[in-house]
Amino acid sequence: MPNAFKVARIGGIDIFVHWTWLLAFAFVTWSGGDFYQQQFKHWGPGTAYLVGAVSAILLFLTVLVHELAHSFTARAHALPVKTIYLFIFGGVSNLPQEPDNPRTELLVTVAGPAASLVLAGLFFLLYAVAQHGPSQVYAIFAYLGAVNLILALFNLIPGFPLDGGRVLRAIIWLITKNLRRATRIASSVGDAIGYCFILGGLIEAFLFGQVVSGIWLAFIGWFLHNAATATYQQAMVDRLLLGIDVRNVMDPAPFTAPPDLPIEALIYRHLLTENERAVPVIDPDRDLIGLVTLSDARKVPREEWSIVPISRIMTPVDALRTVMPGDTLREAMRVLAEHSVNQLPVISDGRLVGMLNRAHVVRYLHMRQQLEAAAASGRGPRL
Ligand SMILES: [Zn+2]
């Protein structure tokens, strides 16, 4: 997730906050302050909004506990989690791979709302204990108890990818033993729930005059709809990529160039005639020493292209992202996306053994999809 900054590291998991979380913080401070002002008229607005801000920060921490519950449960089931993102609608634990059986999915998912429920109970208990103390303190406890209860219940709405939707998917998966069908059903339900939220929000805003909370609800609905669609597509791509390694998709015999080749020769011999976007630079032992692209040529004035060797303009191997032939295609795609590069040299023991670029991956996925569609309609080749 771009535009996120790291705020902490807990148990080996990096915690990132996306800038949109600041909007959530402002909204919670404002709505919390409003609520407190109505409940405790003697506080005055300054105290009410200050307590609202403290509540927002504590709420942020309880959302984090919810996510950590998912992450640590995942880790206990051999699914490593490296990052947690907190953004406008809460948090996301980034699992690099989905659980491979419905039981694990169920456990990892239920851990989050369970943590929120426990927190709700804890805060209600603290509220009961602190009831005769300062009103600012027990008000926060009551607020956090209520919000965590809502958080647990909201997350249990069966709209994939909300926790409830994941629970629904795991149950369908358990029954049908078919992850694909389960994902399709759960994300359609999620999509439908997203539309209900949008409709409900608009009704609230325009029929009942609750503009801010109505728009907020519609906004959540729109997010749910988008997330349901994206999760479904991601799940389908993951499935197509399952069991595919870089070596199955890479170009095993890419054009290469020696380091002393003049820029001019590279451009006219490789980039223009062969329509390559990037050419790996290798030494006589086929060891990769760099990668050169058309845009690198702009570093040197045109009249020097016939004399300057490409080793002067290439990106050296140390600064390159590379993959190995046995890496999974999914991992390679993650690297392509994360570093916004178009191609990755494939390296084995320092030697160049192939090139993987986006076009290869897209072509491959397209082909797989066509083959599957043909097989599903019974028109596939029968061998
Ligand atoms: Zn959750």
CSV table of C-alpha atoms and ligand atoms in Angstrom, one decimal:
chain,number,residue,atom,x,y,z
A,1,MET,CA,0.0,0.0,0.0
A,2,PRO,CA,1.7,3.3,-1.1
A,3,ASN,CA,1.4,6.4,1.0
A,4,ALA,CA,1.7,4.5,4.3
A,5,PHE,CA,4.3,5.1,6.9
A,6,LYS,CA,5.8,2.7,9.4
A,7,VAL,CA,4.9,3.4,13.0
A,8,ALA,CA,6.0,0.4,15.0
A,9,ARG,CA,7.3,-3.2,14.8
A,10,ILE,CA,5.6,-5.7,17.1
A,11,GLY,CA,6.7,-9.3,17.3
A,12,GLY,CA,8.5,-9.0,14.0
A,13,ILE,CA,5.5,-7.5,12.2
A,14,ASP,CA,5.8,-4.0,10.7
A,15,ILE,CA,2.9,-1.8,11.5
A,16,PHE,CA,2.1,0.8,8.8
A,17,VAL,CA,-0.4,3.6,8.9
A,18,HIS,CA,-1.9,4.8,5.7
A,19,TRP,CA,-2.6,8.6,5.4
A,20,THR,CA,-6.3,8.0,5.2
A,21,TRP,CA,-6.2,6.8,8.8
A,22,LEU,CA,-5.8,10.5,9.7
A,23,LEU,CA,-9.2,11.1,8.2
A,24,ALA,CA,-10.6,8.4,10.4
A,25,PHE,CA,-8.9,9.9,13.4
A,26,ALA,CA,-10.4,13.3,12.7
A,27,PHE,CA,-13.8,11.7,12.1
A,28,VAL,CA,-13.7,9.7,15.4
A,29,THR,CA,-12.4,12.7,17.4
A,30,TRP,CA,-15.2,14.8,16.0
A,31,SER,CA,-18.0,12.3,16.4
A,32,GLY,CA,-16.7,11.2,19.8
A,33,GLY,CA,-16.4,14.8,21.0
A,34,ASP,CA,-19.9,15.5,19.8
A,35,PHE,CA,-21.2,12.4,21.7
A,36,TYR,CA,-19.4,13.3,24.9
A,37,GLN,CA,-20.7,16.9,24.7
A,38,GLN,CA,-24.2,15.7,24.6
A,39,GLN,CA,-23.7,13.2,27.4
A,40,PHE,CA,-21.6,15.4,29.7
A,41,LYS,CA,-22.9,18.9,29.4
A,42,HIS,CA,-20.7,20.2,32.2
A,43,TRP,CA,-17.4,19.2,30.4
A,44,GLY,CA,-17.3,22.1,27.9
A,45,PRO,CA,-16.3,21.6,24.3
A,46,GLY,CA,-12.6,21.6,24.9
A,47,THR,CA,-12.6,18.7,27.3
A,48,ALA,CA,-15.2,16.8,25.1
A,49,TYR,CA,-13.0,16.9,22.0
A,50,LEU,CA,-9.8,16.2,23.9
A,51,VAL,CA,-11.4,13.1,25.4
A,52,GLY,CA,-12.7,12.4,21.8
A,53,ALA,CA,-9.0,12.5,20.5
A,54,VAL,CA,-7.8,10.3,23.4
A,55,SER,CA,-10.6,7.8,22.5
A,56,ALA,CA,-9.6,7.9,18.8
A,57,ILE,CA,-6.0,7.0,19.7
A,58,LEU,CA,-7.1,4.2,22.1
A,59,LEU,CA,-9.6,2.9,19.4
A,60,PHE,CA,-6.6,2.8,17.0
A,61,LEU,CA,-4.8,0.6,19.5
A,62,THR,CA,-7.7,-1.8,19.9
A,63,VAL,CA,-8.0,-2.1,16.1
A,64,LEU,CA,-4.4,-3.0,16.1
A,65,VAL,CA,-5.0,-5.7,18.7
A,66,HIS,CA,-7.8,-7.1,16.5
A,67,GLU,CA,-5.3,-7.3,13.6
A,68,LEU,CA,-2.5,-8.7,15.8
A,69,ALA,CA,-4.9,-11.5,16.8
A,70,HIS,CA,-5.4,-12.4,13.1
A,71,SER,CA,-1.6,-12.2,12.5
A,72,PHE,CA,-0.4,-14.2,15.5
A,73,THR,CA,-3.0,-16.9,14.8
A,74,ALA,CA,-1.9,-17.1,11.2
A,75,ARG,CA,1.7,-17.3,12.3
A,76,ALA,CA,0.8,-20.2,14.7
A,77,HIS,CA,-0.4,-22.0,11.6
A,78,ALA,CA,2.8,-21.5,9.6
A,79,LEU,CA,1.5,-18.6,7.7
A,80,PRO,CA,4.0,-15.8,8.2
A,81,VAL,CA,2.7,-12.2,8.4
A,82,LYS,CA,5.2,-9.4,7.8
A,83,THR,CA,3.0,-6.3,7.8
A,84,ILE,CA,-0.2,-4.8,9.2
A,85,TYR,CA,-1.8,-1.8,7.6
A,86,LEU,CA,-4.1,0.6,9.4
A,87,PHE,CA,-6.2,2.8,7.1
A,88,ILE,CA,-9.5,4.7,7.0
A,89,PHE,CA,-11.7,1.6,7.6
A,90,GLY,CA,-9.6,-0.2,10.1
A,91,GLY,CA,-6.8,-2.6,9.5
A,92,VAL,CA,-5.5,-5.3,7.1
A,93,SER,CA,-3.2,-8.1,8.1
A,94,ASN,CA,-1.1,-8.9,5.0
A,95,LEU,CA,-1.0,-12.6,4.6
A,96,PRO,CA,1.5,-13.4,1.8
A,97,GLN,CA,-0.6,-16.6,1.1
A,98,GLU,CA,-4.1,-17.6,1.8
A,99,PRO,CA,-4.7,-20.5,4.2
A,100,ASP,CA,-4.7,-23.8,2.3
A,101,ASN,CA,-7.6,-25.3,4.2
A,102,PRO,CA,-10.9,-24.0,5.5
A,103,ARG,CA,-10.2,-24.8,9.2
A,104,THR,CA,-7.1,-22.6,9.3
A,105,GLU,CA,-9.0,-19.9,7.5
A,106,LEU,CA,-11.8,-20.1,10.0
A,107,LEU,CA,-9.4,-19.9,13.0
A,108,VAL,CA,-7.3,-17.0,11.7
A,109,THR,CA,-10.5,-15.1,10.8
A,110,VAL,CA,-12.4,-15.7,14.0
A,111,ALA,CA,-9.4,-14.6,16.1
A,112,GLY,CA,-10.0,-10.9,15.2
A,113,PRO,CA,-13.6,-10.5,16.2
A,114,ALA,CA,-12.9,-12.7,19.2
A,115,ALA,CA,-10.2,-10.3,20.3
A,116,SER,CA,-12.6,-7.3,19.8
A,117,LEU,CA,-15.2,-9.0,21.9
A,118,VAL,CA,-12.8,-9.7,24.7
A,119,LEU,CA,-11.6,-6.1,24.6
A,120,ALA,CA,-15.3,-4.9,24.7
A,121,GLY,CA,-15.9,-7.1,27.8
A,122,LEU,CA,-12.7,-5.8,29.4
A,123,PHE,CA,-13.6,-2.1,28.8
A,124,PHE,CA,-17.1,-2.6,30.2
A,125,LEU,CA,-15.6,-4.2,33.3
A,126,LEU,CA,-13.2,-1.2,33.7
A,127,TYR,CA,-16.2,1.1,33.2
A,128,ALA,CA,-18.0,-0.7,36.0
A,129,VAL,CA,-15.0,-0.4,38.3
A,130,ALA,CA,-14.2,3.2,37.5
A,131,GLN,CA,-17.9,4.4,37.5
A,132,HIS,CA,-17.4,6.4,40.7
A,133,GLY,CA,-14.1,8.0,39.6
A,134,PRO,CA,-13.6,10.9,37.2
A,135,SER,CA,-16.2,11.1,34.4
A,136,GLN,CA,-13.6,11.6,31.7
A,137,VAL,CA,-12.1,8.2,32.5
A,138,TYR,CA,-15.2,6.0,32.8
A,139,ALA,CA,-16.6,7.8,29.7
A,140,ILE,CA,-13.7,6.6,27.6
A,141,PHE,CA,-14.0,3.0,29.0
A,142,ALA,CA,-17.7,3.0,28.1
A,143,TYR,CA,-17.0,4.4,24.7
A,144,LEU,CA,-14.3,1.8,23.9
A,145,GLY,CA,-16.4,-1.0,25.2
A,146,ALA,CA,-19.3,0.0,22.9
A,147,VAL,CA,-17.0,0.6,19.9
A,148,ASN,CA,-15.2,-2.7,20.2
A,149,LEU,CA,-18.5,-4.5,20.5
A,150,ILE,CA,-19.7,-2.7,17.3
A,151,LEU,CA,-16.3,-3.5,15.7
A,152,ALA,CA,-16.7,-7.2,16.5
A,153,LEU,CA,-20.3,-7.3,15.2
A,154,PHE,CA,-19.6,-5.2,12.1
A,155,ASN,CA,-16.7,-7.4,11.2
A,156,LEU,CA,-19.1,-10.4,11.4
A,157,ILE,CA,-21.4,-9.1,8.7
A,158,PRO,CA,-21.0,-11.8,6.0
A,159,GLY,CA,-19.6,-9.4,3.4
A,160,PHE,CA,-16.4,-10.8,2.0
A,161,PRO,CA,-13.6,-9.6,2.6
A,162,LEU,CA,-14.9,-8.6,6.1
A,163,ASP,CA,-14.2,-11.3,8.7
A,164,GLY,CA,-17.8,-12.4,8.5
A,165,GLY,CA,-17.5,-12.9,4.8
A,166,ARG,CA,-14.3,-15.0,5.3
A,167,VAL,CA,-16.2,-17.1,7.8
A,168,LEU,CA,-19.0,-17.6,5.3
A,169,ARG,CA,-16.4,-18.5,2.6
A,170,ALA,CA,-14.6,-21.0,4.9
A,171,ILE,CA,-18.0,-22.7,5.8
A,172,ILE,CA,-19.0,-23.0,2.1
A,173,TRP,CA,-15.4,-24.2,1.4
A,174,LEU,CA,-15.8,-26.8,4.1
A,175,ILE,CA,-19.1,-28.0,2.7
A,176,THR,CA,-18.3,-27.9,-1.0
A,177,LYS,CA,-14.6,-28.6,-0.8
A,178,ASN,CA,-14.3,-26.0,-3.6
A,179,LEU,CA,-12.4,-22.8,-2.8
A,180,ARG,CA,-13.2,-21.2,-6.1
A,181,ARG,CA,-17.0,-21.7,-5.7
A,182,ALA,CA,-16.8,-20.6,-2.1
A,183,THR,CA,-14.9,-17.4,-3.1
A,184,ARG,CA,-17.4,-16.6,-5.8
A,185,ILE,CA,-20.4,-17.0,-3.6
A,186,ALA,CA,-18.9,-15.2,-0.6
A,187,SER,CA,-17.8,-12.2,-2.8
A,188,SER,CA,-21.2,-12.0,-4.5
A,189,VAL,CA,-22.8,-11.8,-1.0
A,190,GLY,CA,-20.1,-9.1,-0.1
A,191,ASP,CA,-21.0,-7.2,-3.2
A,192,ALA,CA,-24.7,-7.3,-2.4
A,193,ILE,CA,-24.1,-6.1,1.1
A,194,GLY,CA,-21.9,-3.3,-0.2
A,195,TYR,CA,-24.8,-2.1,-2.3
A,196,CYS,CA,-27.2,-2.4,0.7
A,197,PHE,CA,-24.8,-0.1,2.6
A,198,ILE,CA,-24.7,2.4,-0.2
A,199,LEU,CA,-28.5,2.4,-0.5
A,200,GLY,CA,-28.9,2.6,3.3
A,201,GLY,CA,-26.4,5.4,3.5
A,202,LEU,CA,-28.2,7.4,0.7
A,203,ILE,CA,-31.6,6.9,2.3
A,204,GLU,CA,-30.2,8.0,5.7
A,205,ALA,CA,-28.6,11.1,4.1
A,206,PHE,CA,-31.4,12.2,1.9
A,207,LEU,CA,-34.6,11.0,3.5
A,208,PHE,CA,-33.6,11.3,7.2
A,209,GLY,CA,-31.2,14.3,6.9
A,210,GLN,CA,-28.3,12.4,8.6
A,211,VAL,CA,-25.9,13.6,5.9
A,212,VAL,CA,-22.5,12.9,7.5
A,213,SER,CA,-23.2,9.4,8.9
A,214,GLY,CA,-25.3,8.6,5.7
A,215,ILE,CA,-22.4,9.4,3.4
A,216,TRP,CA,-20.0,7.6,5.7
A,217,LEU,CA,-22.2,4.5,5.5
A,218,ALA,CA,-22.4,4.8,1.7
A,219,PHE,CA,-18.7,5.2,1.6
A,220,ILE,CA,-18.2,2.0,3.5
A,221,GLY,CA,-20.6,0.3,1.1
A,222,TRP,CA,-18.6,1.5,-1.9
A,223,PHE,CA,-15.4,0.3,-0.2
A,224,LEU,CA,-17.0,-3.2,0.5
A,225,HIS,CA,-18.2,-3.4,-3.1
A,226,ASN,CA,-14.7,-2.6,-4.5
A,227,ALA,CA,-13.0,-4.9,-2.0
A,228,ALA,CA,-15.3,-7.8,-2.8
A,229,THR,CA,-14.6,-7.4,-6.5
A,230,ALA,CA,-10.8,-7.0,-6.1
A,231,THR,CA,-10.6,-9.9,-3.7
A,232,TYR,CA,-12.5,-12.2,-6.1
A,233,GLN,CA,-10.2,-11.2,-8.9
A,234,GLN,CA,-7.1,-11.7,-6.8
A,235,ALA,CA,-8.3,-15.1,-5.7
A,236,MET,CA,-8.9,-16.1,-9.3
A,237,VAL,CA,-5.4,-14.9,-10.3
A,238,ASP,CA,-3.9,-16.7,-7.3
A,239,ARG,CA,-5.6,-19.9,-8.3
A,240,LEU,CA,-4.3,-19.5,-11.9
A,241,LEU,CA,-0.8,-18.9,-10.6
A,242,LEU,CA,-0.9,-21.9,-8.2
A,243,GLY,CA,2.0,-24.2,-8.6
A,244,ILE,CA,3.6,-22.1,-11.4
A,245,ASP,CA,7.2,-21.2,-11.1
A,246,VAL,CA,9.2,-18.5,-12.8
A,247,ARG,CA,10.9,-21.1,-15.0
A,248,ASN,CA,7.6,-22.1,-16.5
A,249,VAL,CA,6.9,-18.6,-17.8
A,250,MET,CA,10.2,-16.8,-18.4
A,251,ASP,CA,11.9,-16.3,-21.7
A,252,PRO,CA,14.8,-18.8,-21.4
A,253,ALA,CA,16.8,-17.3,-24.3
A,254,PRO,CA,16.5,-13.5,-24.1
A,255,PHE,CA,18.6,-11.1,-26.1
A,256,THR,CA,21.7,-10.1,-24.2
A,257,ALA,CA,24.5,-7.7,-24.8
A,258,PRO,CA,28.2,-7.5,-23.8
A,259,PRO,CA,29.2,-4.5,-21.6
A,260,ASP,CA,31.5,-3.0,-24.2
A,261,LEU,CA,28.7,-2.7,-26.8
A,262,PRO,CA,28.3,1.0,-27.9
A,263,ILE,CA,24.9,2.5,-27.1
A,264,GLU,CA,24.1,3.0,-30.8
A,265,ALA,CA,24.6,-0.7,-31.5
A,266,LEU,CA,22.3,-1.6,-28.6
A,267,ILE,CA,19.5,0.7,-29.8
A,268,TYR,CA,19.6,-0.3,-33.5
A,269,ARG,CA,20.4,-3.9,-33.1
A,270,HIS,CA,18.3,-4.8,-30.1
A,271,LEU,CA,15.8,-2.3,-28.8
A,272,LEU,CA,14.4,-1.1,-32.2
A,273,THR,CA,14.7,-4.2,-34.4
A,274,GLU,CA,13.8,-6.8,-31.7
A,275,ASN,CA,11.3,-4.6,-30.0
A,276,GLU,CA,12.9,-5.4,-26.6
A,277,ARG,CA,12.3,-3.0,-23.7
A,278,ALA,CA,15.3,-3.9,-21.6
A,279,VAL,CA,18.4,-5.9,-22.4
A,280,PRO,CA,20.4,-7.8,-19.8
A,281,VAL,CA,24.2,-7.1,-19.9
A,282,ILE,CA,26.3,-10.2,-19.3
A,283,ASP,CA,30.0,-11.0,-19.3
A,284,PRO,CA,31.5,-13.9,-21.2
A,285,ASP,CA,30.6,-16.4,-18.4
A,286,ARG,CA,26.9,-15.3,-18.7
A,287,ASP,CA,27.2,-13.7,-15.3
A,288,LEU,CA,24.6,-10.9,-15.1
A,289,ILE,CA,26.3,-7.5,-14.6
A,290,GLY,CA,23.4,-5.1,-15.4
A,291,LEU,CA,20.3,-4.2,-17.3
A,292,VAL,CA,20.0,-1.5,-19.9
A,293,THR,CA,16.8,0.2,-21.2
A,294,LEU,CA,16.1,2.7,-23.9
A,295,SER,CA,15.6,5.5,-21.3
A,296,ASP,CA,19.1,4.9,-20.0
A,297,ALA,CA,20.4,6.0,-23.4
A,298,ARG,CA,19.1,9.5,-22.6
A,299,LYS,CA,21.8,9.9,-20.0
A,300,VAL,CA,24.3,10.4,-22.8
A,301,PRO,CA,24.1,13.0,-25.6
A,302,ARG,CA,23.2,11.5,-28.9
A,303,GLU,CA,26.4,12.3,-30.7
A,304,GLU,CA,28.3,10.1,-28.2
A,305,TRP,CA,26.1,7.0,-28.7
A,306,SER,CA,28.6,5.5,-31.1
A,307,ILE,CA,31.5,5.6,-28.6
A,308,VAL,CA,30.1,5.2,-25.1
A,309,PRO,CA,29.7,1.6,-24.0
A,310,ILE,CA,26.4,0.5,-22.4
A,311,SER,CA,28.3,-0.5,-19.2
A,312,ARG,CA,28.3,3.3,-18.5
A,313,ILE,CA,24.6,3.7,-18.6
A,314,MET,CA,23.2,0.4,-17.4
A,315,THR,CA,21.7,-0.2,-14.0
A,316,PRO,CA,24.3,-2.4,-12.3
A,317,VAL,CA,23.3,-5.8,-11.0
A,318,ASP,CA,23.5,-4.7,-7.3
A,319,ALA,CA,20.7,-2.2,-7.9
A,320,LEU,CA,18.5,-4.7,-9.8
A,321,ARG,CA,15.6,-6.8,-8.5
A,322,THR,CA,16.1,-10.3,-9.7
A,323,VAL,CA,14.3,-13.7,-9.2
A,324,MET,CA,15.3,-17.3,-9.3
A,325,PRO,CA,13.9,-19.9,-11.7
A,326,GLY,CA,12.4,-21.8,-8.7
A,327,ASP,CA,10.6,-18.8,-7.2
A,328,THR,CA,6.8,-18.9,-7.5
A,329,LEU,CA,5.2,-16.8,-10.2
A,330,ARG,CA,3.1,-15.2,-7.5
A,331,GLU,CA,6.1,-14.0,-5.6
A,332,ALA,CA,7.7,-12.7,-8.9
A,333,MET,CA,4.5,-10.8,-9.6
A,334,ARG,CA,4.6,-9.3,-6.2
A,335,VAL,CA,8.1,-8.1,-6.8
A,336,LEU,CA,7.1,-6.7,-10.2
A,337,ALA,CA,4.2,-4.8,-8.7
A,338,GLU,CA,6.0,-3.6,-5.5
A,339,HIS,CA,9.0,-2.2,-7.3
A,340,SER,CA,7.0,-1.0,-10.4
A,341,VAL,CA,9.4,-2.6,-12.8
A,342,ASN,CA,8.4,-4.2,-16.1
A,343,GLN,CA,10.9,-7.1,-16.2
A,344,LEU,CA,13.0,-9.2,-13.9
A,345,PRO,CA,16.2,-11.0,-14.8
A,346,VAL,CA,16.1,-14.6,-13.7
A,347,ILE,CA,19.3,-15.6,-12.0
A,348,SER,CA,20.8,-18.9,-11.0
A,349,ASP,CA,24.2,-18.8,-9.2
A,350,GLY,CA,24.8,-15.3,-10.5
A,351,ARG,CA,24.2,-16.5,-14.1
A,352,LEU,CA,21.4,-15.1,-16.3
A,353,VAL,CA,19.1,-18.0,-17.2
A,354,GLY,CA,16.1,-16.0,-18.5
A,355,MET,CA,14.0,-12.9,-18.4
A,356,LEU,CA,10.5,-12.5,-16.9
A,357,ASN,CA,8.4,-9.6,-18.0
A,358,ARG,CA,4.9,-8.4,-17.4
A,359,ALA,CA,3.9,-9.3,-21.0
A,360,HIS,CA,5.0,-13.0,-20.4
A,361,VAL,CA,2.9,-13.2,-17.3
A,362,VAL,CA,-0.2,-11.6,-18.9
A,363,ARG,CA,0.0,-13.8,-21.9
A,364,TYR,CA,0.5,-16.8,-19.7
A,365,LEU,CA,-2.5,-16.0,-17.5
A,366,HIS,CA,-4.6,-15.3,-20.6
A,367,MET,CA,-3.7,-18.7,-22.1
A,368,ARG,CA,-4.5,-20.5,-18.9
A,369,GLN,CA,-7.8,-18.8,-18.6
A,370,GLN,CA,-8.8,-19.7,-22.2
A,371,LEU,CA,-7.7,-23.3,-21.7
A,372,GLU,CA,-9.8,-23.5,-18.6
A,373,ALA,CA,-12.8,-21.9,-20.2
A,374,ALA,CA,-12.5,-24.3,-23.1
A,375,ALA,CA,-12.2,-27.3,-20.8
A,376,ALA,CA,-15.2,-26.1,-18.7
A,377,SER,CA,-17.4,-25.8,-21.8
A,378,GLY,CA,-16.4,-29.3,-22.9
A,379,ARG,CA,-14.7,-28.0,-26.0
A,380,GLY,CA,-11.2,-28.7,-24.6
A,381,PRO,CA,-8.8,-31.1,-26.3
A,382,ARG,CA,-9.4,-34.7,-25.2
A,383,LEU,CA,-6.1,-36.5,-25.0
B,1,ZN,ZN,-10.6,-8.8,11.3
